Coordinates of N, CA, C and O in Angstrom, one line a residue:
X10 N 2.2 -15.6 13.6 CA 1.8 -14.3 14.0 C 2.2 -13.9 15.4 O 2.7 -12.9 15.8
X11 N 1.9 -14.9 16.2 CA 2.1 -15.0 18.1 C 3.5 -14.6 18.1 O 4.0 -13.7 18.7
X12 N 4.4 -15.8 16.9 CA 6.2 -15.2 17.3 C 6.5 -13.9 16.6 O 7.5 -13.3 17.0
X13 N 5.7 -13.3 15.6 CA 6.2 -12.2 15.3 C 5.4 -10.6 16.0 O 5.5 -9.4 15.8
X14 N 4.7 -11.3 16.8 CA 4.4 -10.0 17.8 C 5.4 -10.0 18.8 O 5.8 -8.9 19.2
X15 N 5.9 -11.2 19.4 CA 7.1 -11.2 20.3 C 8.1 -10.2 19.9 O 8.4 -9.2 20.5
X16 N 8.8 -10.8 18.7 CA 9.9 -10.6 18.1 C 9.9 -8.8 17.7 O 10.9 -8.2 17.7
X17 N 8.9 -8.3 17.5 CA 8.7 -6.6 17.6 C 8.4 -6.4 18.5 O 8.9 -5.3 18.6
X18 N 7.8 -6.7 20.0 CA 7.9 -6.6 20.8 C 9.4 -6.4 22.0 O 9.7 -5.8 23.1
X19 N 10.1 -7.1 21.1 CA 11.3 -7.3 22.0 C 12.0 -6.0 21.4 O 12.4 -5.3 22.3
X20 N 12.3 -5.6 19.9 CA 12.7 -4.8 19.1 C 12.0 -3.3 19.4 O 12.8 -2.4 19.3
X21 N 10.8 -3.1 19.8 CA 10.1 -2.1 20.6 C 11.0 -1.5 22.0 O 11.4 -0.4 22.3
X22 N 11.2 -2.6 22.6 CA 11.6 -2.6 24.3 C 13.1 -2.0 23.9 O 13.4 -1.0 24.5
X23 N 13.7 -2.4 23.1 CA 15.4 -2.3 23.3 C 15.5 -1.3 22.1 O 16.8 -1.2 22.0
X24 N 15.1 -0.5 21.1 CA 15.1 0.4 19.9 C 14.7 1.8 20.3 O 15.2 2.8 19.9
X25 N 13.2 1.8 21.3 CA 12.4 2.7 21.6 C 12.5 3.6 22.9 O 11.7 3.2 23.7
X26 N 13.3 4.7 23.4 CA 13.1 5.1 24.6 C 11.5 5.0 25.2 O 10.6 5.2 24.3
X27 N 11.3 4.8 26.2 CA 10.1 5.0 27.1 C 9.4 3.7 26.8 O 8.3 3.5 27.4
X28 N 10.1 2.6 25.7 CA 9.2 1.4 25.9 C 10.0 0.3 26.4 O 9.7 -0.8 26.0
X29 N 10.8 0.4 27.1 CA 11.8 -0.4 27.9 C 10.4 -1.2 29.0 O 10.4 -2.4 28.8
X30 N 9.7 -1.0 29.7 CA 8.7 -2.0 30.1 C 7.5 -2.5 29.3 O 6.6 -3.1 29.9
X31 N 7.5 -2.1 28.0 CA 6.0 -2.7 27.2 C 5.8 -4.0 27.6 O 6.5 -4.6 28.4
X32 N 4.7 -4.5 27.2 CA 4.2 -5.7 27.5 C 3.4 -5.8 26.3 O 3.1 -4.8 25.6
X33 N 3.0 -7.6 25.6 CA 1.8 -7.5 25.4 C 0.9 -8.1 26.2 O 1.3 -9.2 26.4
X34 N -0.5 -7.9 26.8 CA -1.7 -8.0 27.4 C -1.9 -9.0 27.4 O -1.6 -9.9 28.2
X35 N -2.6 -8.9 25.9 CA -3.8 -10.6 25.2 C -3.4 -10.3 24.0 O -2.6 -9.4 23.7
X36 N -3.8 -11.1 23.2 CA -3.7 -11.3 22.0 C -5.2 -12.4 21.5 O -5.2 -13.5 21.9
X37 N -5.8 -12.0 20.8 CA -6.8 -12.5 19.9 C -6.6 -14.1 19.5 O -5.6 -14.7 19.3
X38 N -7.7 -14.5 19.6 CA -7.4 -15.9 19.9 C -7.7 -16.9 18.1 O -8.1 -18.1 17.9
X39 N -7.3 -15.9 17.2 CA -6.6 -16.4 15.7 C -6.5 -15.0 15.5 O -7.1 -14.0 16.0
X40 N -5.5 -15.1 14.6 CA -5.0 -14.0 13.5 C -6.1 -13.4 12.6 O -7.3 -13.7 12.6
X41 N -5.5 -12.7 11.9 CA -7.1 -11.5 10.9 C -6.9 -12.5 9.7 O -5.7 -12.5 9.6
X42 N -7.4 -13.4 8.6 CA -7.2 -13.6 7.6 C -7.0 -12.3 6.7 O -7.4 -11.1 6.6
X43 N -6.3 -12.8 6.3 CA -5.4 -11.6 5.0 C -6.2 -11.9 3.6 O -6.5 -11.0 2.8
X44 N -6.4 -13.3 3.2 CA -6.6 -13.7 1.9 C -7.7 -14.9 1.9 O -7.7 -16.0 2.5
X45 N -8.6 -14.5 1.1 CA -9.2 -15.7 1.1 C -9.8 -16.3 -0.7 O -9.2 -16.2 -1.8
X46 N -11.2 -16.9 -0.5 CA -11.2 -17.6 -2.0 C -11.5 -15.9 -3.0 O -12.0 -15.0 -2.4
X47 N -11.2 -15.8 -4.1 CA -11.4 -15.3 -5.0 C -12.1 -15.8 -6.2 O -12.0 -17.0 -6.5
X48 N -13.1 -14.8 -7.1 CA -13.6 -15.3 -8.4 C -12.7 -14.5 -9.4 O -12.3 -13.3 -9.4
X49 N -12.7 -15.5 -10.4 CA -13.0 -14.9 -11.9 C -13.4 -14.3 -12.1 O -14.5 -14.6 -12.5
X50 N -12.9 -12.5 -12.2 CA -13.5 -11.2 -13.1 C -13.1 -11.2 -14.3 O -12.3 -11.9 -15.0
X51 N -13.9 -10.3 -14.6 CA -13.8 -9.6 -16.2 C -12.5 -9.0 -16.3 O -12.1 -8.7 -17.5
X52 N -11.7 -8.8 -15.4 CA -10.3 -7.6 -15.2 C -9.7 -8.6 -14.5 O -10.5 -9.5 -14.2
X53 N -8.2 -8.7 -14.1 CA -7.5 -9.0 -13.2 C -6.0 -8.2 -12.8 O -4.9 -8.2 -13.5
X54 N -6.3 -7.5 -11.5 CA -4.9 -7.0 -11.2 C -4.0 -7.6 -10.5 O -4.0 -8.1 -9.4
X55 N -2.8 -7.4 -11.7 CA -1.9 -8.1 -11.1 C -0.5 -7.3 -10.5 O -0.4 -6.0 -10.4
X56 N 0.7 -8.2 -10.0 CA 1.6 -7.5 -9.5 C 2.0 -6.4 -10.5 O 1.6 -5.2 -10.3
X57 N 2.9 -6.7 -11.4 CA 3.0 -6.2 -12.6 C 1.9 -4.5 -12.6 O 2.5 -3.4 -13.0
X58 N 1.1 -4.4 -12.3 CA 0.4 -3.6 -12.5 C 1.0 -2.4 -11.1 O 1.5 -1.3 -11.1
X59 N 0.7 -3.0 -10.5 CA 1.5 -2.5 -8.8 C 2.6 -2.1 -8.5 O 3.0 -1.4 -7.6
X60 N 3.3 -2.6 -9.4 CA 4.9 -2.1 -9.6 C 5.2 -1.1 -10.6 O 6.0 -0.3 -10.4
X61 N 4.4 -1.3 -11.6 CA 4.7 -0.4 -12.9 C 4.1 0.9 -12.4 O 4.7 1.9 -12.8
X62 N 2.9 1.0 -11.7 CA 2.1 1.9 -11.3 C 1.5 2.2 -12.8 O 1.7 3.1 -13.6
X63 N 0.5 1.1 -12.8 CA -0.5 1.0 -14.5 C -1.4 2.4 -14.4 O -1.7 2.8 -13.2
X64 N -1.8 3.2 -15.4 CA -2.6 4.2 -15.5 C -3.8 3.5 -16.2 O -3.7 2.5 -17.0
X65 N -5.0 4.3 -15.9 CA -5.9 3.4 -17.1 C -7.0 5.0 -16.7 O -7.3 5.6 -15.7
X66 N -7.3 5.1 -18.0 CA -8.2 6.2 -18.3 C -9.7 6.2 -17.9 O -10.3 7.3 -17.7
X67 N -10.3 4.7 -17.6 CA -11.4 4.2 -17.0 C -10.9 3.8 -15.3 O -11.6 2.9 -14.8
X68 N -10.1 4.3 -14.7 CA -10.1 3.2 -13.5 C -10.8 3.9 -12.4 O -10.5 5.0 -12.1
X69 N -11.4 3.4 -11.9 CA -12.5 3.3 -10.6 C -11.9 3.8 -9.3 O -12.4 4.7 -8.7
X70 N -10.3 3.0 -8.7 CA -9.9 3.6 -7.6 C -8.5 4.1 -8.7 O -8.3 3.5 -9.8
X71 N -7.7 5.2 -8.3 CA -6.7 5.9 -8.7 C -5.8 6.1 -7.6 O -6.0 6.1 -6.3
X72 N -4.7 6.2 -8.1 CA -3.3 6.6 -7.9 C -3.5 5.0 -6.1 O -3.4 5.3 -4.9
X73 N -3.7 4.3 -6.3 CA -3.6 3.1 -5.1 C -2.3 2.9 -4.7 O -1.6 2.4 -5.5
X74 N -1.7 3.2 -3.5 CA -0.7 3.1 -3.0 C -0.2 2.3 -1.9 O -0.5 2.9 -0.9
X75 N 0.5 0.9 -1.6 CA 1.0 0.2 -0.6 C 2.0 -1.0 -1.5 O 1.9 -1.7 -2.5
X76 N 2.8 -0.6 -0.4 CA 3.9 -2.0 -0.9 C 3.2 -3.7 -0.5 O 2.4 -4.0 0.4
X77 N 3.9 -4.5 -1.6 CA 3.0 -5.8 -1.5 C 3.9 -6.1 0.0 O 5.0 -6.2 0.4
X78 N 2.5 -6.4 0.7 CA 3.3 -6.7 2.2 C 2.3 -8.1 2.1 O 1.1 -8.3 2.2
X79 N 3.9 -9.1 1.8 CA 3.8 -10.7 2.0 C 4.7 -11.0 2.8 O 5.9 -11.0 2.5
X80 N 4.0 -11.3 4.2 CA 4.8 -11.5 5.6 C 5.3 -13.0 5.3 O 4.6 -13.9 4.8
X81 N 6.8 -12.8 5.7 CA 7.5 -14.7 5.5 C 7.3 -15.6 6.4 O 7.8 -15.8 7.6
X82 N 6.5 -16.1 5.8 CA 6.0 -17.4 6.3 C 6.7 -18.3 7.2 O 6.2 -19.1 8.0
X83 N 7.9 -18.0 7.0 CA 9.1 -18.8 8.2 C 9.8 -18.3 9.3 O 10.5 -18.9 10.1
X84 N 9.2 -16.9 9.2 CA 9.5 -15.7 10.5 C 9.3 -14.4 10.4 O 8.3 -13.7 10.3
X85 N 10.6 -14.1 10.5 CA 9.8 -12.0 10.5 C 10.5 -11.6 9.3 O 11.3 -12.3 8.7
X86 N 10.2 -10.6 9.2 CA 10.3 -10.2 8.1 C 9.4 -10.2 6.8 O 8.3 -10.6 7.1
X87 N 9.6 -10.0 5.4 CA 8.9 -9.6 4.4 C 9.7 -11.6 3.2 O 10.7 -12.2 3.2
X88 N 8.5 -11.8 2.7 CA 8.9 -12.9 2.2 C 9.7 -12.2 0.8 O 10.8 -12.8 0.4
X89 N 9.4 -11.5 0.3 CA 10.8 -10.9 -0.5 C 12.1 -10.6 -0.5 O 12.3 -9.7 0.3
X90 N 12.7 -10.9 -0.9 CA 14.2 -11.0 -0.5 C 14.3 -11.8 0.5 O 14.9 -11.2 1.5
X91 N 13.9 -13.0 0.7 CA 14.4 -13.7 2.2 C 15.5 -15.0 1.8 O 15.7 -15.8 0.9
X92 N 15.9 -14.8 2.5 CA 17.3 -16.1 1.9 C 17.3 -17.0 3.2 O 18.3 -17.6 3.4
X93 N 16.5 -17.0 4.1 CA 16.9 -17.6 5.3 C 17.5 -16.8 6.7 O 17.2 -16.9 7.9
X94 N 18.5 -16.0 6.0 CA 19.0 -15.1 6.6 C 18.5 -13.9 6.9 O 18.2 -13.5 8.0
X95 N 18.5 -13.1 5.3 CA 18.1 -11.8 5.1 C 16.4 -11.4 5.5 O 15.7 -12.0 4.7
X96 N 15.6 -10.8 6.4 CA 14.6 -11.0 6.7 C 13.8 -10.4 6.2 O 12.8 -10.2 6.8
X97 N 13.9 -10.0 4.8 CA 13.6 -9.4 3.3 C 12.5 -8.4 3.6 O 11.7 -8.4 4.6
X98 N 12.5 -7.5 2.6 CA 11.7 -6.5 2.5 C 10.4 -6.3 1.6 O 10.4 -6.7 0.5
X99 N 9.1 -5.6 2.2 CA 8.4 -5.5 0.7 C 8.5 -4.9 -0.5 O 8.9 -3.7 -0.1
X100 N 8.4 -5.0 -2.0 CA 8.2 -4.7 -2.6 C 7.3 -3.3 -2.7 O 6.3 -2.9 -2.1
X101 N 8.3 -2.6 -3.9 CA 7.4 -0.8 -3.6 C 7.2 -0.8 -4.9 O 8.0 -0.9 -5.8
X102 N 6.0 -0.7 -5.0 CA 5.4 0.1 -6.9 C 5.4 1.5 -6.7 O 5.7 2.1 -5.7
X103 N 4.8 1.8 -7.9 CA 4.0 3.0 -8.7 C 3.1 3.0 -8.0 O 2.9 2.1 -7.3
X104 N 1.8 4.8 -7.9 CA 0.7 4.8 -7.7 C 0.0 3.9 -9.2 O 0.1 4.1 -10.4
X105 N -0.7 3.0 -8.6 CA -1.4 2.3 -9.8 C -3.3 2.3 -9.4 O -4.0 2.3 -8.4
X106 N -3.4 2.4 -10.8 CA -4.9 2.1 -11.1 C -6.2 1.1 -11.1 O -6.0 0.3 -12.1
X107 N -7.2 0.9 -10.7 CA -7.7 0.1 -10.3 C -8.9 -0.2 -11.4 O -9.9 0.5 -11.3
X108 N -9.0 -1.4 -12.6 CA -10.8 -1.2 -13.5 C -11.7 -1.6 -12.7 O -11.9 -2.1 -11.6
X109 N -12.3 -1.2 -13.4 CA -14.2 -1.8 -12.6 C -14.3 -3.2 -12.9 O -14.8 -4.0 -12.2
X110 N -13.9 -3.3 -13.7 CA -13.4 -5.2 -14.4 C -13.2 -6.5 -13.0 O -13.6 -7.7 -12.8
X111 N -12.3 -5.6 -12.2 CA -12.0 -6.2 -11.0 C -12.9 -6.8 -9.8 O -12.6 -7.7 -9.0
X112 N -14.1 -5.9 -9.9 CA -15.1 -6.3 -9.5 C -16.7 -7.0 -10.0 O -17.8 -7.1 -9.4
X113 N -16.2 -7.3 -11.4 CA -17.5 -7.4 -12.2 C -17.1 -9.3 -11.9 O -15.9 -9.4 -11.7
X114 N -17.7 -10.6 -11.9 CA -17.5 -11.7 -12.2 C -18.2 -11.8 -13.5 O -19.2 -11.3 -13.9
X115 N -17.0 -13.1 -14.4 CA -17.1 -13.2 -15.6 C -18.1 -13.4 -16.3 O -18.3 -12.9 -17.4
X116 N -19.1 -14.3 -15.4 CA -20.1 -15.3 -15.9 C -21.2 -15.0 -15.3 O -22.2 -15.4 -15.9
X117 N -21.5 -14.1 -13.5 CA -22.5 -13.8 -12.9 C -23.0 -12.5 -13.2 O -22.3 -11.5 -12.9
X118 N -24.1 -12.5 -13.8 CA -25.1 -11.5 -13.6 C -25.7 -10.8 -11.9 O -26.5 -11.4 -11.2
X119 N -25.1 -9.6 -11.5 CA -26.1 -8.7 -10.9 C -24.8 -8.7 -9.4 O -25.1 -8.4 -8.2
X120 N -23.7 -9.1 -9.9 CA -23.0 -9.2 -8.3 C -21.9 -8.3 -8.4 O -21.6 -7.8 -9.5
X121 N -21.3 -7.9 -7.5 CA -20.3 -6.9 -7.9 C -19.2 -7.2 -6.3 O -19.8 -7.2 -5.3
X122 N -18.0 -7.5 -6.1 CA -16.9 -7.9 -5.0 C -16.3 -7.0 -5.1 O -16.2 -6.2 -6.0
X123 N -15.7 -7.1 -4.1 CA -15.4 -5.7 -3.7 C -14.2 -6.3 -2.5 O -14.1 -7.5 -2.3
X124 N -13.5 -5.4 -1.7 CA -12.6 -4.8 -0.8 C -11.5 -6.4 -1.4 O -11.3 -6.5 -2.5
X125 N -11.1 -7.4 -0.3 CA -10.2 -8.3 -0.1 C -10.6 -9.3 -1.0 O -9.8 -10.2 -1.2
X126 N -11.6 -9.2 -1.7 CA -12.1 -10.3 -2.7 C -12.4 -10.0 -4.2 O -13.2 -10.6 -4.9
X127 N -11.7 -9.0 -4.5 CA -11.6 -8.1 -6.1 C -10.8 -9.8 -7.0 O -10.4 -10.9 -6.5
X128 N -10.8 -9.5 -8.1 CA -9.7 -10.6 -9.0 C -8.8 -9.9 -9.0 O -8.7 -8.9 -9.7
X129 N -8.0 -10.3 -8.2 CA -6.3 -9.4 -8.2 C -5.5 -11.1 -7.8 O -6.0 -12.1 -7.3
X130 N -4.5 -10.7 -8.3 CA -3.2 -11.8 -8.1 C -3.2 -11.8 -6.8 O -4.0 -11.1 -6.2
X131 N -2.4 -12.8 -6.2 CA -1.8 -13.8 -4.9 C -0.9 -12.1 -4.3 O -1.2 -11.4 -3.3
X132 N 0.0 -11.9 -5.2 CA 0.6 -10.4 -5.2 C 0.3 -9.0 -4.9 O 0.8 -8.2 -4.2
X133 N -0.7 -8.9 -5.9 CA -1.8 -7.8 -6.1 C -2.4 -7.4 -5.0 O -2.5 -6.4 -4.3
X134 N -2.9 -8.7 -5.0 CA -4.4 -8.4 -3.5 C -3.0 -8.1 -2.0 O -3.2 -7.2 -1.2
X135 N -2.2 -8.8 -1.9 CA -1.1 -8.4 -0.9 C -0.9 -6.5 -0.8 O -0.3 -5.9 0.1
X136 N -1.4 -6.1 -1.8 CA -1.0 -5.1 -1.7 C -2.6 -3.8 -1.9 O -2.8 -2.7 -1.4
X137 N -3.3 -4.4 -2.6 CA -4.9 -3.4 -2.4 C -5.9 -4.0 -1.6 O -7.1 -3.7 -1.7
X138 N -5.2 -4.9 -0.7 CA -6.3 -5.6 0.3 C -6.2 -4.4 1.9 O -6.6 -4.8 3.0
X139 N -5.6 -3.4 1.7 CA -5.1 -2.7 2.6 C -6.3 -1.6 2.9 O -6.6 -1.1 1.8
X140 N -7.3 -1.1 4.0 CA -8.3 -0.6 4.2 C -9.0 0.4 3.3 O -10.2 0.2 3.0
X141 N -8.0 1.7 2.9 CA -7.5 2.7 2.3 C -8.2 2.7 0.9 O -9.2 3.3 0.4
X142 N -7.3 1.3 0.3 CA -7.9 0.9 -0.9 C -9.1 -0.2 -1.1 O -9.8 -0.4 -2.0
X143 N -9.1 -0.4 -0.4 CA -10.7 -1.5 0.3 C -11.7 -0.7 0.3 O -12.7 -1.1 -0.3
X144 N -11.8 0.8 1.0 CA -12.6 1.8 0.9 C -12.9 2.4 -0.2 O -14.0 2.4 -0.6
X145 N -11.9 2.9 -0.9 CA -12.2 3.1 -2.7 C -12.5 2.1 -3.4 O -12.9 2.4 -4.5
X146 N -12.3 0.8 -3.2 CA -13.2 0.1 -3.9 C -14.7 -0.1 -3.7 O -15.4 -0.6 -4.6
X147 N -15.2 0.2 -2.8 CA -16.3 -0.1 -1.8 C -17.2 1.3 -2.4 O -18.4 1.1 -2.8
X148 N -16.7 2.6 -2.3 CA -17.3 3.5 -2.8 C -17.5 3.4 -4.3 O -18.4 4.0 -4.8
X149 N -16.8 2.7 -5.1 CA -16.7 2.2 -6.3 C -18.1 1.7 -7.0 O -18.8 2.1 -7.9
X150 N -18.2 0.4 -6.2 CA -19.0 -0.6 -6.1 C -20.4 0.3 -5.5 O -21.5 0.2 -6.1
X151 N -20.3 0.9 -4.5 CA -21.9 1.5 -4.2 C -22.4 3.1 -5.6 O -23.5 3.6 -5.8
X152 N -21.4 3.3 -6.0 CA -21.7 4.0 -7.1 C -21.9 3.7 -8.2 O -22.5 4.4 -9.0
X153 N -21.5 2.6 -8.3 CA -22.2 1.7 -9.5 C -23.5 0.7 -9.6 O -24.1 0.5 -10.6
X154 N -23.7 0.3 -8.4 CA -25.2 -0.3 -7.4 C -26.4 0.8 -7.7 O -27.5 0.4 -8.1
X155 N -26.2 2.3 -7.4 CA -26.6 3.2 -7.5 C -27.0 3.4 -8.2 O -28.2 3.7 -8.2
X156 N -25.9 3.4 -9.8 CA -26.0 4.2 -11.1 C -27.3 2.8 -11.4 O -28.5 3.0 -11.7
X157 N -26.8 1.5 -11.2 CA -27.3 0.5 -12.1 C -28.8 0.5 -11.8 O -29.5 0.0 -12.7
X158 N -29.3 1.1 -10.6 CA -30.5 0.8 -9.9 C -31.5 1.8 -10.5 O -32.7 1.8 -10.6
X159 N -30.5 3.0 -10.8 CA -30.6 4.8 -11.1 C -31.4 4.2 -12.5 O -32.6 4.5 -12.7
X160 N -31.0 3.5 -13.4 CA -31.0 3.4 -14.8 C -31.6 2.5 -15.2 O -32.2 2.8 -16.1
X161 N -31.7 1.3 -14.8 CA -32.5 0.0 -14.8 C -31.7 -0.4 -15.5 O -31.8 -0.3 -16.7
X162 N -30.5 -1.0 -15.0 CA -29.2 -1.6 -16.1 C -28.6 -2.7 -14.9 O -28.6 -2.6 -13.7
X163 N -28.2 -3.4 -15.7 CA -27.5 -4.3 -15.1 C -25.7 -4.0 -14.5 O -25.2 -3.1 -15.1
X164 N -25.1 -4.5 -13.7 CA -24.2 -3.9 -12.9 C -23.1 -3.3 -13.7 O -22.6 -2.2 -13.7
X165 N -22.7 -4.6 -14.8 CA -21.7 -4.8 -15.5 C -22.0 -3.9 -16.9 O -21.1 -3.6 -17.6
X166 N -23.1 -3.6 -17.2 CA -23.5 -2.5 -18.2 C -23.3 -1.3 -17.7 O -23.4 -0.3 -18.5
X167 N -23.0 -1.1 -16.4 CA -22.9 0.5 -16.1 C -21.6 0.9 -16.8 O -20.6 0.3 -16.5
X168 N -21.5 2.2 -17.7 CA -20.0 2.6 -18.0 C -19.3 3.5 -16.5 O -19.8 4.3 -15.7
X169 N -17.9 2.9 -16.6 CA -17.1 3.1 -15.7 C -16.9 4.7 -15.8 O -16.5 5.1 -14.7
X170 N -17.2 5.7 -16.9 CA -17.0 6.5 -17.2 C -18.0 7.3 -16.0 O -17.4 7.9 -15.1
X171 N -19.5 7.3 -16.0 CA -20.2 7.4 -14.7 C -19.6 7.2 -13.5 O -19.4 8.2 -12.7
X172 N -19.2 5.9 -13.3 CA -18.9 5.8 -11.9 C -17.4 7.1 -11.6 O -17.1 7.4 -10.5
X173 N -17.1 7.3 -12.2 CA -16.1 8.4 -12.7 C -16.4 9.8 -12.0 O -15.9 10.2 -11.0
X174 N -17.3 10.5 -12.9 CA -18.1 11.1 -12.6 C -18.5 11.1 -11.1 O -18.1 12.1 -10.6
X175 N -19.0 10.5 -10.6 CA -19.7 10.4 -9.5 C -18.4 10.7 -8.1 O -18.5 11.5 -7.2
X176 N -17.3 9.6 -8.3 CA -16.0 9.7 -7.7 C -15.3 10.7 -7.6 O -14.9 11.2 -6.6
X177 N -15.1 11.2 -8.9 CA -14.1 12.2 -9.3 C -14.6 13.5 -9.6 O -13.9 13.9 -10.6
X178 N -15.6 14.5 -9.2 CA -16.8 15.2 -9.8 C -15.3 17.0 -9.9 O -15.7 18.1 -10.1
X179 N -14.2 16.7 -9.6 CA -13.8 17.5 -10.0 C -12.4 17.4 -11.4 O -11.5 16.5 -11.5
X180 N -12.5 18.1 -12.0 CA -11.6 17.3 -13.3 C -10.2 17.9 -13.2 O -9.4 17.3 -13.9
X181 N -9.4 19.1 -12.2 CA -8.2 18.6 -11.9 C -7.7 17.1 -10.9 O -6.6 16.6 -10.9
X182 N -8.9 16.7 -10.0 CA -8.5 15.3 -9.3 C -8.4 14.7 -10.4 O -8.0 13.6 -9.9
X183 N -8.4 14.6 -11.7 CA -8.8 13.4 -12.8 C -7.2 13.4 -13.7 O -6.7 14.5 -14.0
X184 N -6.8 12.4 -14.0 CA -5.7 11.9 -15.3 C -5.8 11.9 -16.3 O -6.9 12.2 -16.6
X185 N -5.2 11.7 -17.2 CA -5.5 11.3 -18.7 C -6.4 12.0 -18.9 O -6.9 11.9 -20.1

């Protein structure tokens, strides 16, 4: 991360009028984790879904937009297309759809995950781990907390179709 703040840094200085003296200051003394452990949901989004730009008639967050940005591990650039040389680019999907599945775990009663820790692929999460969509999941998740508490129901018995409702309360915002 240290060499590839350089390496834009330098590309800043010599690409950018008026940033010919930038500097960087400081820098944070570790990097942001991007990814960490994941459970077993009921749903899992995958790349595939991201690329195709999946529709689904029940989905919780809608139209989710960001290219899978998986930085190459060996330098700068995008680990897609990297040949060593080529400093590869990310991958661009479809606006794709998000179930409530994603945040339900298979086997736990009463929990619900949410933003960077949904069941999405290695791929997937590279790409809905991004604030935007971290936030619509998050409003997702407290509308369904809500309903479940609203109802005396358990998380995973709430229909998605409510949480819908609640999100989407106008029906041109809505698909299918």
């Amino acid at each position: 991360g240290r060499k590839q703040a350089f390496q834009i840094l330098d590309f800043v200085k010599k690409t950018i009028p008026g940033y010919e003296n930038a500097f960087i200051s400081a820098m944070p003394a570790s990097i942001g984790v991007r990814e960490t452990r994941r459970f077993k949901g009921v749903e899992q989004l995958v790349k595939e879904d991201c690329i195709e730009g999946k529709r689904l008639k029940n989905a919780i967050v809608r139209k989710a937009t960001f290219p899978i940005d998986i930085h190459n591990p060996a330098g700068c650039g995008q680990a897609a297309g990297n040949n060593g040389k080529n400093a590869g680019t990310a991958e661009r999907g479809k606006p794709y759809d998000i179930p409530f599945g994603v945040m339900l775990p298979e086997k736990l009663d009463g929990f619900l995950f949410t933003g960077r820790c949904i069941n999405a692929s290695h791929e997937a999460l590279a790409s809905c781990r991004v604030m935007i969509i971290a936030m619509a999941l998050g409003a997702a998740a407290g509308a369904a907390a809500a309903l479940a508490a609203k109802d005396n129901l358990k998380v995973r018995q709430v229909p998605p179709e409510r949480i819908i409702e609640i999100l989407f309360p106008l029906k041109e915002n809505c698909h299918g």
